[in-house]
Structure formats: structure tokens, C-alpha cells
């Protein structure tokens, strides 16, 4: 083979490789390491999904009660409903009926009521359970990772059964919606996130408040907002700084909720419970993006367990204060209130 042909083959190989690396780099800069990793996994390995089973969850009053409680604190209807812009609570008569929201792309949150034509009425129990915990839709496609199935994968088998039983009991609402379409490269990013469950998921040890609290913070997806990354892409668990849209208003930074003095070291159990119930820390109102109107439905014992778990977190020094004007933070690289103090 001539030298010219060898060069041509190398160039033809390098062009798509460089284009691929450029897209991965763009995703990394825009969305961070986790989404860039999802793009690589989705491209190289495709969608990972387990086969559906014939599981059928028996309807009991205990499951109905538990499922209603869990869908509330997990904020299922905050996404899958048209909501009041002030409270983020579902509009009456539209609970679970799905909606469309314009974020970076148009997001279609499906109708999960038991309507047979436009909702989840024809989905099997395992289709719904797999979607909730593993991110695979009833039709076998990858769900957008904005659906917190990576947190919900820790739901015990009994708890996910309770959620499915409850969702089947809510009033069906006819609400035809278009199918969610993923533009490139987000279609490949989405394929890289689902991770099949290979075995049973037991319930948490309810006799251990710390283990129970960890379980409940996962159901509440607390880390999704309250964790960020530092300038080098390393995680800052529960140390705040992630910028979140405050219900159509300016963006706010999630608070540091580690037991560091820059976090919530001054909280005691009673203050934590009052804050979750009322949406205030003393006279200061929490940002509208904080879903305390859902978290207030945790029981006192649940909130005590969550607080016990938060006290075990590694303290991280990271000053975040939305009452201060935004300034550059050398720790997380964001512009947020109190940033210059870090």
C-alpha cells in the first residue's frame, strides 16, 4: 500500500474520532463529567436493560397508603403534572396527567395516570417499576436522566410495589402528549445512564436512624440539587453551589447542608423539622426551588432520621448565601452568593 493511501486511511479514521472527542468535550464542559460519561457509555455499549417479568403487585390498603406517601415525598407529581407556579403543587384534576416544559430542550413528562389511551393504563406492573428504578420506559427506550431513577433505584422492592399500586388507583386523566424526542447527542447520553437491577432490593434497617435517613434522602433526591463539583470535577457531596432555576425567576444556588460551619452546623433537630415543615429558617424564607411543600409530608421520625444522616456527612467548607450578590467562587467555579468568601 502506498504512503498516500496510508495517510488517507489515517485521516479518515482520525476525523470521526476527533469529532467524537469534540462532542464528548462539549458535553463535559456544558453538563459535567457524569453526562460526558453517559455519552461515552451510550455510544460504546448502547442501552443496557433487563428483560421484563410478569410481576403483579397485589393491591392492599397498606400498599396504597405507603405508595401515596412515597409519591408525595418523592415529588412524582411535581414533574408529571401541570403545577401551580407559586406552590409547585399539582393543579386540581391534573395530578399525574403529564405535561410539557421547555428547558434546554422540550421536555415531555408522560401521563402516568391509569388512562388506557393516553396514560399508563396498559403498562404492566414491571414496566412501571423498571421505569421508576432503572430508567427504561414501557416501550424500551432510555428515559431522560432528569427523571431521578438513579436515586429511585434504591427504593426497596416493597416500596416500588407500593408506588405502582398507588399510581394505578389515582383517577385516570385523558391527556394526549407527544413522545419525547432526544436530539443528538442527548439520545446517546440518555442511553448511557440506565443500570439494570440484577437482584432484589431489601428495605432499609428502620431500627438504624442513619441508614433510614440515607435511604430517605435518596428517595427525596436531595443530592441531585445540594451536591456540586469543584473546579477539577471532583464531587462536593451535599456542599451546595449547584445553580437551580427558582421557578421561572433568577437562578439560586443550592445550600451547603453538610455539618461544616459554612453549612448547617448551627441546626438542631427541632430547627431542621421546623424548616422542612414551614419553608423558613427563622424569618428567612427558603428559595421557591426548595420543594419543602412535598418534604413537609415526611413524618417526624423520617425527618429525624434524615437529620441524623446529614450529621454524619463529611463537613465541606463552601460558603453559599443567596442573600448575598453573586460573585465568583474558587471552589466550585460558579457565580453564586457568597462566592468571593471561599
Tab-separated table of C-alpha atoms in Angstrom:
chain	number	residue	atom	x	y	z
A	1	UNK	CA	0.000	0.000	0.000
A	2	UNK	CA	1.335	3.385	-0.975
A	3	UNK	CA	2.197	6.040	1.566
A	4	UNK	CA	-0.579	8.279	0.202
A	5	UNK	CA	-3.238	5.618	0.842
A	6	UNK	CA	-1.938	5.040	4.358
A	7	UNK	CA	-2.207	8.743	5.115
A	8	UNK	CA	-5.739	8.836	3.644
A	9	UNK	CA	-6.841	5.894	5.827
A	10	UNK	CA	-5.372	7.509	8.919
A	11	UNK	CA	-7.095	10.815	8.145
A	12	UNK	CA	-10.440	9.066	7.545
A	13	UNK	CA	-10.075	7.333	10.898
A	14	UNK	CA	-8.992	10.452	12.756
A	15	UNK	CA	-11.772	12.775	11.524
A	16	UNK	CA	-14.684	10.866	13.168
A	17	UNK	CA	-12.558	10.180	16.253
A	18	UNK	CA	-11.741	13.867	16.676
A	19	UNK	CA	-15.384	14.792	16.061
A	20	UNK	CA	-16.470	12.262	18.689
A	21	UNK	CA	-13.948	13.606	21.217
A	22	UNK	CA	-15.078	17.158	20.454
A	23	UNK	CA	-18.713	16.269	21.203
A	24	UNK	CA	-17.688	14.474	24.417
A	25	UNK	CA	-15.665	17.526	25.436
A	26	UNK	CA	-18.568	19.849	24.701
A	27	UNK	CA	-20.885	17.731	26.879
A	28	UNK	CA	-18.286	17.713	29.644
A	29	UNK	CA	-17.989	21.494	29.589
A	30	UNK	CA	-21.749	22.054	29.419
A	31	UNK	CA	-23.071	19.349	31.740
A	32	UNK	CA	-20.138	17.831	33.595
A	33	UNK	CA	-18.330	14.529	33.907
A	34	UNK	CA	-21.394	12.375	34.601
A	35	UNK	CA	-23.146	13.315	31.355
A	36	UNK	CA	-19.955	13.016	29.329
A	37	UNK	CA	-19.507	9.542	30.791
A	38	UNK	CA	-23.094	8.718	29.826
A	39	UNK	CA	-22.364	9.789	26.241
A	40	UNK	CA	-19.324	7.505	26.077
A	41	UNK	CA	-21.197	4.541	27.582
A	42	UNK	CA	-24.224	5.093	25.375
A	43	UNK	CA	-22.058	5.224	22.258
A	44	UNK	CA	-19.845	2.246	23.058
A	45	UNK	CA	-22.250	-0.124	24.789
A	46	UNK	CA	-25.731	1.061	23.866
A	47	UNK	CA	-28.751	0.772	26.142
A	48	UNK	CA	-28.448	-1.714	28.991
A	49	UNK	CA	-31.822	-3.145	30.034
A	50	UNK	CA	-33.069	-6.270	31.764
A	51	UNK	CA	-35.997	-8.275	30.350
A	52	UNK	CA	-39.432	-7.537	31.772
A	53	UNK	CA	-41.041	-10.000	34.156
A	54	UNK	CA	-44.673	-10.944	34.782
A	55	UNK	CA	-44.619	-9.453	38.294
A	56	UNK	CA	-48.071	-8.456	39.516
A	57	UNK	CA	-48.277	-6.371	42.693
A	58	UNK	CA	-51.232	-7.228	44.894
A	59	UNK	CA	-53.360	-4.246	45.867
A	60	UNK	CA	-53.587	-3.827	49.648
A	61	UNK	CA	-54.572	-0.895	51.822
A	62	UNK	CA	-51.084	-0.846	53.358
A	63	UNK	CA	-49.520	-0.507	49.912
A	64	UNK	CA	-51.997	2.181	48.870
A	65	UNK	CA	-51.162	4.218	51.975
A	66	UNK	CA	-47.421	3.718	51.622
A	67	UNK	CA	-47.495	4.451	47.905
A	68	UNK	CA	-49.418	7.698	48.398
A	69	UNK	CA	-46.867	8.801	50.995
A	70	UNK	CA	-43.863	7.899	48.836
A	71	UNK	CA	-45.138	9.571	45.659
A	72	UNK	CA	-45.644	12.727	47.719
A	73	UNK	CA	-42.187	12.915	49.304
A	74	UNK	CA	-40.513	11.732	46.080
A	75	UNK	CA	-42.336	14.583	44.261
A	76	UNK	CA	-43.588	12.403	41.413
A	77	UNK	CA	-46.442	14.764	40.607
A	78	UNK	CA	-44.220	17.830	40.699
A	79	UNK	CA	-42.944	16.736	37.292
A	80	UNK	CA	-45.785	14.602	35.954
A	81	UNK	CA	-48.492	17.270	36.367
A	82	UNK	CA	-49.347	20.803	35.464
A	83	UNK	CA	-48.483	22.652	38.654
A	84	UNK	CA	-49.300	25.902	40.398
A	85	UNK	CA	-46.371	28.274	39.654
A	86	UNK	CA	-46.336	29.547	43.235
A	87	UNK	CA	-46.505	26.259	45.154
A	88	UNK	CA	-45.340	23.683	42.583
A	89	UNK	CA	-48.270	21.514	43.705
A	90	UNK	CA	-50.418	19.761	41.069
A	91	UNK	CA	-53.302	21.699	39.560
A	92	UNK	CA	-56.591	20.110	40.719
A	93	UNK	CA	-57.788	17.462	38.304
A	94	UNK	CA	-54.379	17.196	36.585
A	95	UNK	CA	-52.454	15.063	39.075
A	96	UNK	CA	-50.204	12.681	37.165
A	97	UNK	CA	-51.606	13.678	33.766
A	98	UNK	CA	-48.211	14.703	32.424
A	99	UNK	CA	-47.089	17.993	30.959
A	100	UNK	CA	-44.629	19.680	28.584
A	101	UNK	CA	-41.951	22.080	29.805
A	102	UNK	CA	-39.325	23.996	27.896
A	103	UNK	CA	-35.912	23.538	29.479
A	104	UNK	CA	-32.701	23.296	27.438
A	105	UNK	CA	-34.859	21.160	25.138
A	106	UNK	CA	-38.573	20.494	25.135
A	107	UNK	CA	-39.275	18.016	27.931
A	108	UNK	CA	-42.330	15.764	27.771
A	109	UNK	CA	-43.290	14.347	31.164
A	110	UNK	CA	-45.617	11.428	30.390
A	111	UNK	CA	-49.115	10.853	31.656
A	112	UNK	CA	-48.797	8.280	34.479
A	113	UNK	CA	-52.482	8.088	35.382
A	114	UNK	CA	-54.243	4.790	34.576
A	115	UNK	CA	-55.890	6.210	31.457
A	116	UNK	CA	-55.734	3.408	28.894
A	117	UNK	CA	-55.429	5.593	25.788
A	118	UNK	CA	-53.062	8.406	26.813
A	119	UNK	CA	-51.607	7.284	30.145
A	120	UNK	CA	-50.149	4.235	31.868
A	121	UNK	CA	-53.320	2.135	31.853
A	122	UNK	CA	-51.824	-0.539	29.588
A	123	UNK	CA	-48.404	-0.676	31.239
A	124	UNK	CA	-47.613	-3.811	33.230
A	125	UNK	CA	-46.520	-3.531	36.849
A	126	UNK	CA	-42.931	-4.353	35.953
A	127	UNK	CA	-42.897	-1.816	33.107
A	128	UNK	CA	-43.725	0.874	35.649
A	129	UNK	CA	-41.330	-0.453	38.283
A	130	UNK	CA	-38.495	-0.709	35.738
A	131	UNK	CA	-39.120	2.858	34.571
A	132	UNK	CA	-39.065	4.182	38.138
A	133	UNK	CA	-35.879	2.437	39.290
A	134	UNK	CA	-33.945	1.637	36.107
A	135	UNK	CA	-34.790	4.377	33.611
A	136	UNK	CA	-36.260	2.195	30.867
A	137	UNK	CA	-39.624	3.314	29.501
A	138	UNK	CA	-42.547	0.963	28.886
A	139	UNK	CA	-41.586	0.983	25.194
A	140	UNK	CA	-37.977	0.024	25.880
A	141	UNK	CA	-36.313	3.418	25.353
A	142	UNK	CA	-33.979	5.180	27.761
A	143	UNK	CA	-35.623	7.828	29.906
A	144	UNK	CA	-34.064	11.271	30.200
A	145	UNK	CA	-31.830	11.242	33.314
A	146	UNK	CA	-33.676	14.293	34.640
A	147	UNK	CA	-36.039	11.560	35.834
A	148	UNK	CA	-34.266	10.648	39.114
A	149	UNK	CA	-34.255	6.903	38.571
A	150	UNK	CA	-30.635	6.782	39.711
A	151	UNK	CA	-31.887	7.838	43.150
A	152	UNK	CA	-35.050	5.733	42.945
A	153	UNK	CA	-33.054	2.575	42.201
A	154	UNK	CA	-32.515	2.373	45.968
A	155	UNK	CA	-36.269	2.017	46.553
A	156	UNK	CA	-36.929	-1.358	48.109
A	157	UNK	CA	-38.949	-3.915	46.180
A	158	UNK	CA	-41.863	-3.423	48.573
A	159	UNK	CA	-41.744	0.368	48.286
A	160	UNK	CA	-41.702	0.378	44.478
A	161	UNK	CA	-44.606	-2.098	44.524
A	162	UNK	CA	-46.499	0.310	46.791
A	163	UNK	CA	-45.871	3.208	44.387
A	164	UNK	CA	-47.112	1.187	41.408
A	165	UNK	CA	-50.225	0.060	43.304
A	166	UNK	CA	-50.992	3.650	44.302
A	167	UNK	CA	-50.455	5.055	40.786
A	168	UNK	CA	-52.976	2.539	39.482
A	169	UNK	CA	-55.517	3.868	41.989
A	170	UNK	CA	-55.456	7.564	41.068
A	171	UNK	CA	-58.157	8.989	38.776
A	172	UNK	CA	-57.404	8.448	35.084
A	173	UNK	CA	-56.969	11.672	33.111
A	174	UNK	CA	-57.093	11.806	29.339
A	175	UNK	CA	-54.195	13.964	28.197
A	176	UNK	CA	-52.556	13.055	24.867
A	177	UNK	CA	-48.915	14.082	24.732
A	178	UNK	CA	-46.234	13.730	22.053
A	179	UNK	CA	-43.438	11.247	22.519
A	180	UNK	CA	-40.264	12.700	23.971
A	181	UNK	CA	-37.673	13.192	21.228
A	182	UNK	CA	-33.971	13.358	22.117
A	183	UNK	CA	-31.823	15.444	19.770
A	184	UNK	CA	-28.244	14.341	19.109
A	185	UNK	CA	-26.099	13.901	21.168
A	186	UNK	CA	-28.561	13.675	24.082
A	187	UNK	CA	-30.071	10.485	22.648
A	188	UNK	CA	-26.703	8.793	23.219
A	189	UNK	CA	-26.237	10.443	26.610
A	190	UNK	CA	-29.589	9.038	27.772
A	191	UNK	CA	-28.629	5.509	26.696
A	192	UNK	CA	-25.570	5.558	28.943
A	193	UNK	CA	-27.396	6.126	32.234
A	194	UNK	CA	-29.749	3.144	32.833
A	195	UNK	CA	-28.243	0.423	35.001
A	196	UNK	CA	-30.309	-2.768	35.346
A	197	UNK	CA	-31.088	-4.153	38.790
A	198	UNK	CA	-29.772	-7.708	38.949
A	199	UNK	CA	-31.283	-8.776	42.273
A	200	UNK	CA	-33.776	-7.925	44.997
A	201	UNK	CA	-33.597	-4.584	46.801
A	202	UNK	CA	-34.259	-5.029	50.547
A	203	UNK	CA	-35.838	-2.374	52.777
A	204	UNK	CA	-33.563	-0.189	54.914
A	205	UNK	CA	-32.891	-1.071	58.531
A	206	UNK	CA	-35.586	1.066	60.135
A	207	UNK	CA	-34.037	0.489	63.573
A	208	UNK	CA	-30.954	2.472	62.491
A	209	UNK	CA	-31.867	6.183	62.025
A	210	UNK	CA	-28.736	6.891	59.997
A	211	UNK	CA	-29.370	4.098	57.492
A	212	UNK	CA	-33.035	5.044	57.274
A	213	UNK	CA	-32.083	8.699	56.800
A	214	UNK	CA	-29.698	7.831	53.972
A	215	UNK	CA	-32.472	5.854	52.283
A	216	UNK	CA	-34.940	8.720	52.601
A	217	UNK	CA	-32.516	11.354	51.283
A	218	UNK	CA	-32.076	9.178	48.212
A	219	UNK	CA	-35.845	8.956	47.699
A	220	UNK	CA	-36.030	12.731	48.091
A	221	UNK	CA	-33.165	13.117	45.568
A	222	UNK	CA	-31.563	15.627	47.949
A	223	UNK	CA	-28.094	15.151	46.461
A	224	UNK	CA	-29.356	15.998	42.967
A	225	UNK	CA	-29.599	19.653	43.983
A	226	UNK	CA	-27.373	20.006	47.016
A	227	UNK	CA	-24.256	18.381	45.505
A	228	UNK	CA	-21.962	20.034	43.005
A	229	UNK	CA	-18.401	19.576	41.747
A	230	UNK	CA	-15.242	21.513	42.367
A	231	UNK	CA	-13.027	23.176	39.770
A	232	UNK	CA	-11.400	19.821	38.951
A	233	UNK	CA	-14.638	17.898	38.501
A	234	UNK	CA	-14.443	16.226	41.902
A	235	UNK	CA	-17.753	15.828	43.759
A	236	UNK	CA	-18.759	18.103	46.620
A	237	UNK	CA	-21.371	15.891	48.310
A	238	UNK	CA	-24.181	17.976	49.820
A	239	UNK	CA	-21.915	21.050	49.878
A	240	UNK	CA	-24.194	23.158	47.687
A	241	UNK	CA	-23.371	25.589	44.924
A	242	UNK	CA	-25.337	23.987	42.100
A	243	UNK	CA	-27.338	26.664	40.293
A	244	UNK	CA	-31.064	25.943	40.058
A	245	UNK	CA	-33.869	27.817	38.331
A	246	UNK	CA	-36.036	29.360	41.038
A	247	UNK	CA	-39.459	28.711	39.470
A	248	UNK	CA	-39.023	30.969	36.471
A	249	UNK	CA	-37.184	33.683	38.394
A	250	UNK	CA	-33.432	34.166	38.806
A	251	UNK	CA	-31.270	31.144	39.459
A	252	UNK	CA	-30.319	30.334	43.028
A	253	UNK	CA	-27.559	28.171	44.453
A	254	UNK	CA	-28.461	25.118	46.485
A	255	UNK	CA	-27.294	25.424	50.076
A	256	UNK	CA	-24.428	23.638	51.767
A	257	UNK	CA	-26.150	21.163	54.118
A	258	UNK	CA	-23.038	19.469	55.487
A	259	UNK	CA	-22.221	19.953	59.203
A	260	UNK	CA	-19.464	22.473	58.375
A	261	UNK	CA	-19.767	25.997	59.890
A	262	UNK	CA	-20.352	27.210	56.308
A	263	UNK	CA	-23.228	24.721	56.089
A	264	UNK	CA	-25.868	23.857	58.700
A	265	UNK	CA	-23.741	23.144	61.752
A	266	UNK	CA	-25.982	25.512	63.726
A	267	UNK	CA	-29.112	23.439	63.036
A	268	UNK	CA	-30.522	21.208	65.702
A	269	UNK	CA	-33.158	18.555	65.147
A	270	UNK	CA	-36.052	20.840	66.093
A	271	UNK	CA	-34.914	23.615	63.709
A	272	UNK	CA	-34.483	21.129	60.867
A	273	UNK	CA	-38.015	19.802	61.319
A	274	UNK	CA	-39.498	23.313	61.541
A	275	UNK	CA	-37.654	24.323	58.369
A	276	UNK	CA	-38.966	21.324	56.429
A	277	UNK	CA	-42.490	21.928	57.668
A	278	UNK	CA	-42.746	25.713	57.226
A	279	UNK	CA	-40.248	26.579	54.469
A	280	UNK	CA	-38.465	29.128	56.677
A	281	UNK	CA	-35.209	29.260	58.612
A	282	UNK	CA	-36.250	31.682	61.298
A	283	UNK	CA	-37.509	34.733	59.395
A	284	UNK	CA	-35.713	33.792	56.168
A	285	UNK	CA	-37.874	32.123	53.539
A	286	UNK	CA	-36.394	29.231	51.589
A	287	UNK	CA	-35.997	29.694	47.840
A	288	UNK	CA	-39.028	28.638	45.825
A	289	UNK	CA	-36.950	25.905	44.183
A	290	UNK	CA	-36.698	24.058	47.508
A	291	UNK	CA	-39.617	21.566	47.465
A	292	UNK	CA	-40.428	21.818	51.163
A	293	UNK	CA	-44.167	21.614	50.424
A	294	UNK	CA	-43.535	17.980	49.470
A	295	UNK	CA	-40.927	17.232	52.122
A	296	UNK	CA	-43.231	18.511	54.847
A	297	UNK	CA	-45.149	15.257	54.336
A	298	UNK	CA	-42.305	13.232	55.799
A	299	UNK	CA	-43.194	12.026	59.288
A	300	UNK	CA	-41.362	13.441	62.294
A	301	UNK	CA	-39.457	10.173	62.625
A	302	UNK	CA	-38.472	10.369	58.944
A	303	UNK	CA	-37.171	13.922	59.330
A	304	UNK	CA	-35.266	12.982	62.479
A	305	UNK	CA	-33.642	10.119	60.569
A	306	UNK	CA	-32.730	12.406	57.652
A	307	UNK	CA	-31.178	14.906	60.051
A	308	UNK	CA	-29.229	12.102	61.770
A	309	UNK	CA	-27.828	11.066	58.408
A	310	UNK	CA	-26.906	14.621	57.386
A	311	UNK	CA	-24.919	14.979	60.625
A	312	UNK	CA	-22.699	12.082	59.528
A	313	UNK	CA	-21.655	13.754	56.255
A	314	UNK	CA	-18.098	14.926	55.774
A	315	UNK	CA	-18.015	18.663	56.560
A	316	UNK	CA	-17.141	20.652	53.439
A	317	UNK	CA	-16.110	24.304	53.666
A	318	UNK	CA	-18.143	26.065	50.975
A	319	UNK	CA	-19.936	29.308	51.711
A	320	UNK	CA	-23.195	29.650	49.745
A	321	UNK	CA	-25.558	32.513	50.602
A	322	UNK	CA	-28.356	33.542	48.230
A	323	UNK	CA	-28.903	36.716	50.263
A	324	UNK	CA	-25.536	37.980	49.029
A	325	UNK	CA	-24.937	39.236	45.462
A	326	UNK	CA	-23.447	36.610	43.115
A	327	UNK	CA	-19.672	36.507	42.982
A	328	UNK	CA	-17.117	34.083	41.597
A	329	UNK	CA	-16.388	31.032	43.760
A	330	UNK	CA	-12.918	29.500	43.516
A	331	UNK	CA	-14.172	26.209	44.952
A	332	UNK	CA	-16.970	25.289	42.528
A	333	UNK	CA	-16.306	27.726	39.678
A	334	UNK	CA	-19.868	29.096	39.829
A	335	UNK	CA	-21.127	32.617	40.376
A	336	UNK	CA	-23.266	32.455	43.493
A	337	UNK	CA	-23.985	34.464	46.611
A	338	UNK	CA	-21.042	34.425	48.997
A	339	UNK	CA	-18.728	33.011	46.343
A	340	UNK	CA	-15.948	35.542	46.969
A	341	UNK	CA	-15.769	34.430	50.599
A	342	UNK	CA	-14.461	30.977	49.611
